[in-house]
PDB file of C-alpha atoms in Angstrom:
ATOM      1  CA  MET K   1      -0.513  75.571 -38.244  1.00  0.00           C
ATOM      2  CA  GLN K   2      -2.480  72.897 -40.076  1.00  0.00           C
ATOM      3  CA  HIS K   3      -5.815  73.966 -41.481  1.00  0.00           C
ATOM      4  CA  LEU K   4      -8.746  72.209 -39.829  1.00  0.00           C
ATOM      5  CA  ASN K   5      -9.944  70.901 -43.190  1.00  0.00           C
ATOM      6  CA  ASN K   6      -6.780  68.751 -43.359  1.00  0.00           C
ATOM      7  CA  ILE K   7      -7.737  66.863 -40.200  1.00  0.00           C
ATOM      8  CA  LYS K   8      -9.420  63.513 -40.398  1.00  0.00           C
ATOM      9  CA  LEU K   9     -10.911  61.244 -37.796  1.00  0.00           C
ATOM     10  CA  ARG K  10     -10.501  57.498 -38.161  1.00  0.00           C
ATOM     11  CA  LEU K  11     -11.057  54.387 -36.113  1.00  0.00           C
ATOM     12  CA  VAL K  12      -7.983  53.111 -34.322  1.00  0.00           C
ATOM     13  CA  GLU K  13      -6.990  49.663 -35.582  1.00  0.00           C
ATOM     14  CA  LYS K  14      -5.891  46.853 -33.258  1.00  0.00           C
ATOM     15  CA  ALA K  15      -2.422  46.910 -34.820  1.00  0.00           C
ATOM     16  CA  GLU K  16      -2.066  50.510 -33.557  1.00  0.00           C
ATOM     17  CA  ILE K  17      -2.428  49.590 -29.890  1.00  0.00           C
ATOM     18  CA  ASN K  18       1.086  50.840 -29.073  1.00  0.00           C
ATOM     19  CA  ALA K  19       0.367  54.264 -30.580  1.00  0.00           C
ATOM     20  CA  LEU K  20      -2.927  54.388 -28.645  1.00  0.00           C
ATOM     21  CA  HIS K  21      -1.104  53.375 -25.470  1.00  0.00           C
ATOM     22  CA  ASP K  22       1.517  56.087 -25.968  1.00  0.00           C
ATOM     23  CA  ILE K  23      -0.915  58.923 -26.654  1.00  0.00           C
ATOM     24  CA  SER K  24      -3.289  57.786 -23.883  1.00  0.00           C
ATOM     25  CA  ARG K  25      -0.623  57.778 -21.189  1.00  0.00           C
ATOM     26  CA  THR K  26       1.271  60.848 -22.330  1.00  0.00           C
ATOM     27  CA  THR K  27      -1.750  63.108 -22.816  1.00  0.00           C
ATOM     28  CA  PHE K  28      -3.235  62.001 -19.475  1.00  0.00           C
ATOM     29  CA  LEU K  29       0.052  62.764 -17.728  1.00  0.00           C
ATOM     30  CA  ASN K  30       0.345  66.117 -19.505  1.00  0.00           C
ATOM     31  CA  ALA K  31      -3.178  67.043 -18.448  1.00  0.00           C
ATOM     32  CA  PHE K  32      -3.109  65.968 -14.808  1.00  0.00           C
ATOM     33  CA  ALA K  33       0.355  65.070 -13.446  1.00  0.00           C
ATOM     34  CA  ASP K  34       1.121  68.536 -12.091  1.00  0.00           C
ATOM     35  CA  LYS K  35      -2.215  68.641 -10.219  1.00  0.00           C
ATOM     36  CA  ASN K  36      -2.107  65.204  -8.599  1.00  0.00           C
ATOM     37  CA  ASP K  37      -0.010  62.993  -6.348  1.00  0.00           C
ATOM     38  CA  PRO K  38       2.552  61.013  -8.403  1.00  0.00           C
ATOM     39  CA  ASP K  39       1.670  57.761  -6.593  1.00  0.00           C
ATOM     40  CA  HIS K  40      -2.019  58.107  -7.467  1.00  0.00           C
ATOM     41  CA  MET K  41      -1.114  58.897 -11.076  1.00  0.00           C
ATOM     42  CA  ALA K  42       1.210  55.882 -11.323  1.00  0.00           C
ATOM     43  CA  HIS K  43      -1.434  53.581  -9.844  1.00  0.00           C
ATOM     44  CA  PHE K  44      -4.095  54.856 -12.257  1.00  0.00           C
ATOM     45  CA  LEU K  45      -1.815  54.463 -15.267  1.00  0.00           C
ATOM     46  CA  SER K  46      -0.760  50.950 -14.253  1.00  0.00           C
ATOM     47  CA  GLU K  47      -4.391  49.847 -13.884  1.00  0.00           C
ATOM     48  CA  ASN K  48      -6.229  51.780 -16.587  1.00  0.00           C
ATOM     49  CA  LEU K  49      -3.955  52.825 -19.419  1.00  0.00           C
ATOM     50  CA  THR K  50      -1.949  49.695 -20.149  1.00  0.00           C
ATOM     51  CA  VAL K  51      -1.673  47.890 -23.467  1.00  0.00           C
ATOM     52  CA  GLU K  52      -3.728  45.077 -21.924  1.00  0.00           C
ATOM     53  CA  SER K  53      -6.536  47.303 -20.595  1.00  0.00           C
ATOM     54  CA  LEU K  54      -6.725  49.307 -23.822  1.00  0.00           C
ATOM     55  CA  THR K  55      -6.855  46.077 -25.845  1.00  0.00           C
ATOM     56  CA  LEU K  56      -9.794  44.854 -23.753  1.00  0.00           C
ATOM     57  CA  GLU K  57     -11.564  48.186 -24.214  1.00  0.00           C
ATOM     58  CA  MET K  58     -11.009  48.024 -27.984  1.00  0.00           C
ATOM     59  CA  GLU K  59     -12.586  44.562 -28.092  1.00  0.00           C
ATOM     60  CA  ASN K  60     -15.882  45.879 -26.713  1.00  0.00           C
ATOM     61  CA  PRO K  61     -18.237  46.402 -29.693  1.00  0.00           C
ATOM     62  CA  GLU K  62     -19.878  49.329 -27.866  1.00  0.00           C
ATOM     63  CA  THR K  63     -16.575  51.209 -27.534  1.00  0.00           C
ATOM     64  CA  GLN K  64     -14.774  53.005 -30.334  1.00  0.00           C
ATOM     65  CA  PHE K  65     -11.389  54.720 -30.307  1.00  0.00           C
ATOM     66  CA  TYR K  66     -10.596  57.366 -32.916  1.00  0.00           C
ATOM     67  CA  PHE K  67      -7.393  59.133 -33.886  1.00  0.00           C
ATOM     68  CA  ALA K  68      -7.549  62.743 -35.050  1.00  0.00           C
ATOM     69  CA  GLU K  69      -4.730  63.242 -37.523  1.00  0.00           C
ATOM     70  CA  THR K  70      -3.372  64.948 -40.575  1.00  0.00           C
ATOM     71  CA  ASP K  71      -1.269  63.246 -43.230  1.00  0.00           C
ATOM     72  CA  GLU K  72       1.786  64.396 -41.265  1.00  0.00           C
ATOM     73  CA  ALA K  73       0.841  64.040 -37.600  1.00  0.00           C
ATOM     74  CA  LEU K  74      -1.289  62.385 -34.951  1.00  0.00           C
ATOM     75  CA  LEU K  75      -3.070  65.209 -33.096  1.00  0.00           C
ATOM     76  CA  GLY K  76      -5.182  63.457 -30.498  1.00  0.00           C
ATOM     77  CA  TYR K  77      -7.597  60.667 -29.763  1.00  0.00           C
ATOM     78  CA  MET K  78     -10.974  59.968 -28.258  1.00  0.00           C
ATOM     79  CA  LYS K  79     -12.894  57.077 -26.782  1.00  0.00           C
ATOM     80  CA  LEU K  80     -16.651  56.891 -27.324  1.00  0.00           C
ATOM     81  CA  ASN K  81     -18.976  54.513 -25.478  1.00  0.00           C
ATOM     82  CA  THR K  82     -22.549  53.483 -26.156  1.00  0.00           C
ATOM     83  CA  GLY K  83     -24.918  50.991 -24.559  1.00  0.00           C
ATOM     84  CA  LYS K  84     -23.485  49.027 -21.654  1.00  0.00           C
ATOM     85  CA  ALA K  85     -19.954  50.289 -22.297  1.00  0.00           C
ATOM     86  CA  GLN K  86     -20.913  53.667 -20.813  1.00  0.00           C
ATOM     87  CA  THR K  87     -19.478  54.363 -17.371  1.00  0.00           C
ATOM     88  CA  GLU K  88     -22.887  55.635 -16.161  1.00  0.00           C
ATOM     89  CA  THR K  89     -26.419  54.943 -17.370  1.00  0.00           C
ATOM     90  CA  HIS K  90     -28.336  58.060 -16.302  1.00  0.00           C
ATOM     91  CA  LEU K  91     -29.473  58.987 -19.814  1.00  0.00           C
ATOM     92  CA  ASP K  92     -31.449  56.931 -22.301  1.00  0.00           C
ATOM     93  CA  ASN K  93     -30.206  56.652 -25.885  1.00  0.00           C
ATOM     94  CA  ALA K  94     -26.886  58.343 -25.169  1.00  0.00           C
ATOM     95  CA  MET K  95     -23.269  58.342 -26.315  1.00  0.00           C
ATOM     96  CA  GLU K  96     -20.491  58.951 -23.795  1.00  0.00           C
ATOM     97  CA  ILE K  97     -17.225  60.724 -24.517  1.00  0.00           C
ATOM     98  CA  GLU K  98     -15.069  58.880 -21.992  1.00  0.00           C
ATOM     99  CA  ARG K  99     -11.781  60.340 -23.227  1.00  0.00           C
ATOM    100  CA  ILE K 100     -10.866  63.149 -25.573  1.00  0.00           C
ATOM    101  CA  TYR K 101      -7.241  64.282 -25.487  1.00  0.00           C
ATOM    102  CA  LEU K 102      -4.792  66.190 -27.671  1.00  0.00           C
ATOM    103  CA  TRP K 103      -1.028  66.361 -27.706  1.00  0.00           C
ATOM    104  CA  SER K 104      -0.319  69.567 -25.772  1.00  0.00           C
ATOM    105  CA  HIS K 105       1.136  71.435 -28.775  1.00  0.00           C
ATOM    106  CA  TRP K 106      -2.239  71.065 -30.562  1.00  0.00           C
ATOM    107  CA  GLN K 107      -4.264  72.559 -27.719  1.00  0.00           C
ATOM    108  CA  GLY K 108      -5.656  76.042 -28.283  1.00  0.00           C
ATOM    109  CA  LYS K 109      -5.686  75.578 -32.072  1.00  0.00           C
ATOM    110  CA  GLN K 110      -9.371  74.652 -32.491  1.00  0.00           C
ATOM    111  CA  VAL K 111      -8.585  70.934 -32.861  1.00  0.00           C
ATOM    112  CA  GLY K 112     -10.557  70.045 -29.721  1.00  0.00           C
ATOM    113  CA  GLN K 113     -13.482  72.066 -31.034  1.00  0.00           C
ATOM    114  CA  TRP K 114     -13.258  70.180 -34.333  1.00  0.00           C
ATOM    115  CA  MET K 115     -13.116  66.822 -32.521  1.00  0.00           C
ATOM    116  CA  LEU K 116     -16.174  67.667 -30.427  1.00  0.00           C
ATOM    117  CA  ALA K 117     -18.069  68.656 -33.583  1.00  0.00           C
ATOM    118  CA  GLN K 118     -17.190  65.252 -35.070  1.00  0.00           C
ATOM    119  CA  VAL K 119     -18.562  63.479 -31.984  1.00  0.00           C
ATOM    120  CA  LEU K 120     -21.834  65.406 -32.188  1.00  0.00           C
ATOM    121  CA  GLU K 121     -22.097  64.629 -35.894  1.00  0.00           C
ATOM    122  CA  LYS K 122     -21.521  60.899 -35.254  1.00  0.00           C
ATOM    123  CA  ALA K 123     -24.078  60.881 -32.439  1.00  0.00           C
ATOM    124  CA  ARG K 124     -26.704  62.608 -34.592  1.00  0.00           C
ATOM    125  CA  ALA K 125     -26.061  60.230 -37.501  1.00  0.00           C
ATOM    126  CA  ALA K 126     -26.564  57.273 -35.127  1.00  0.00           C
ATOM    127  CA  HIS K 127     -29.809  58.859 -33.819  1.00  0.00           C
ATOM    128  CA  PHE K 128     -28.716  59.313 -30.221  1.00  0.00           C
ATOM    129  CA  ASP K 129     -30.599  61.825 -28.066  1.00  0.00           C
ATOM    130  CA  TRP K 130     -27.703  62.794 -25.816  1.00  0.00           C
ATOM    131  CA  VAL K 131     -23.934  63.106 -25.695  1.00  0.00           C
ATOM    132  CA  TRP K 132     -22.440  63.219 -22.228  1.00  0.00           C
ATOM    133  CA  LEU K 133     -19.132  63.094 -20.383  1.00  0.00           C
ATOM    134  CA  GLY K 134     -17.506  63.387 -16.998  1.00  0.00           C
ATOM    135  CA  VAL K 135     -14.984  66.140 -16.305  1.00  0.00           C
ATOM    136  CA  TRP K 136     -12.917  66.648 -13.150  1.00  0.00           C
ATOM    137  CA  GLU K 137     -14.419  69.431 -11.041  1.00  0.00           C
ATOM    138  CA  LYS K 138     -10.988  71.116 -10.840  1.00  0.00           C
ATOM    139  CA  ASN K 139     -10.523  71.158 -14.625  1.00  0.00           C
ATOM    140  CA  THR K 140     -12.078  74.597 -15.011  1.00  0.00           C
ATOM    141  CA  GLU K 141     -10.740  75.112 -18.530  1.00  0.00           C
ATOM    142  CA  ALA K 142     -12.466  71.949 -19.792  1.00  0.00           C
ATOM    143  CA  ILE K 143     -15.687  72.787 -17.935  1.00  0.00           C
ATOM    144  CA  ARG K 144     -15.698  76.240 -19.537  1.00  0.00           C
ATOM    145  CA  PHE K 145     -15.086  74.671 -22.983  1.00  0.00           C
ATOM    146  CA  TYR K 146     -17.999  72.250 -22.656  1.00  0.00           C
ATOM    147  CA  ASN K 147     -20.340  74.876 -21.177  1.00  0.00           C
ATOM    148  CA  LYS K 148     -19.489  77.189 -24.090  1.00  0.00           C
ATOM    149  CA  ASN K 149     -20.488  74.348 -26.401  1.00  0.00           C
ATOM    150  CA  GLY K 150     -23.895  73.855 -24.794  1.00  0.00           C
ATOM    151  CA  PHE K 151     -23.175  71.092 -22.278  1.00  0.00           C
ATOM    152  CA  VAL K 152     -24.959  71.420 -18.922  1.00  0.00           C
ATOM    153  CA  GLU K 153     -24.315  69.704 -15.615  1.00  0.00           C
ATOM    154  CA  PHE K 154     -26.732  66.926 -14.693  1.00  0.00           C
ATOM    155  CA  GLY K 155     -24.915  65.110 -11.916  1.00  0.00           C
ATOM    156  CA  ARG K 156     -21.648  64.101 -10.321  1.00  0.00           C
ATOM    157  CA  HIS K 157     -19.751  60.892  -9.751  1.00  0.00           C
ATOM    158  CA  VAL K 158     -16.600  59.696  -8.043  1.00  0.00           C
ATOM    159  CA  PHE K 159     -13.560  59.123 -10.226  1.00  0.00           C
ATOM    160  CA  MET K 160     -10.819  57.078  -8.602  1.00  0.00           C
ATOM    161  CA  LEU K 161      -7.362  58.332  -9.493  1.00  0.00           C
ATOM    162  CA  GLY K 162      -5.337  55.634  -7.821  1.00  0.00           C
ATOM    163  CA  LYS K 163      -6.613  55.803  -4.252  1.00  0.00           C
ATOM    164  CA  ASP K 164      -7.680  59.445  -4.531  1.00  0.00           C
ATOM    165  CA  GLU K 165     -11.451  59.965  -4.690  1.00  0.00           C
ATOM    166  CA  GLN K 166     -12.085  62.831  -7.080  1.00  0.00           C
ATOM    167  CA  ILE K 167     -15.385  64.340  -8.160  1.00  0.00           C
ATOM    168  CA  ASP K 168     -16.318  64.520 -11.819  1.00  0.00           C
ATOM    169  CA  LEU K 169     -19.117  66.742 -13.033  1.00  0.00           C
ATOM    170  CA  LEU K 170     -21.412  64.925 -15.446  1.00  0.00           C
ATOM    171  CA  LEU K 171     -22.228  67.159 -18.408  1.00  0.00           C
ATOM    172  CA  LYS K 172     -24.804  66.465 -21.116  1.00  0.00           C
ATOM    173  CA  PHE K 173     -25.703  67.867 -24.518  1.00  0.00           C
ATOM    174  CA  LYS K 174     -29.154  67.405 -26.068  1.00  0.00           C
ATOM    175  CA  LEU K 175     -28.981  66.553 -29.761  1.00  0.00           C
TER     176      LEU K 175
END
């Protein structure tokens, strides 16, 4: 296993859109395909995780994509939103973690914990008051992870997976 001190976080460059597309689709499928209708998954992927949609997201100055990697491997990625790029505006002076995913073989090896620590560090350095995210109410493992890290529920919203209305818990962390 790689030591956590060998991991680095860096901004995804526009020229890496195909790598971002690949990891976005594959990690989303790995996380949710076995718990959802294949038609809803296919619809979501075709609307939300395409090269075109990811390119548009990357062009927003209030959105940043990061790769977590070692010299040898790409481990995961995340998408952070600020300002009007956030999917909800319940909190003032906040940063949203819209996506944070790892290749499945890196899960359970403290990489997600390391990535979350990097987000909190970035948010503090930028003088935000809050970090928040939405997590599917049926993703009990993720909810437990965020609760363990001090995130508390402050609301709910509907997440459309294709034509399936799902409920996300909104979790926040006070910096």
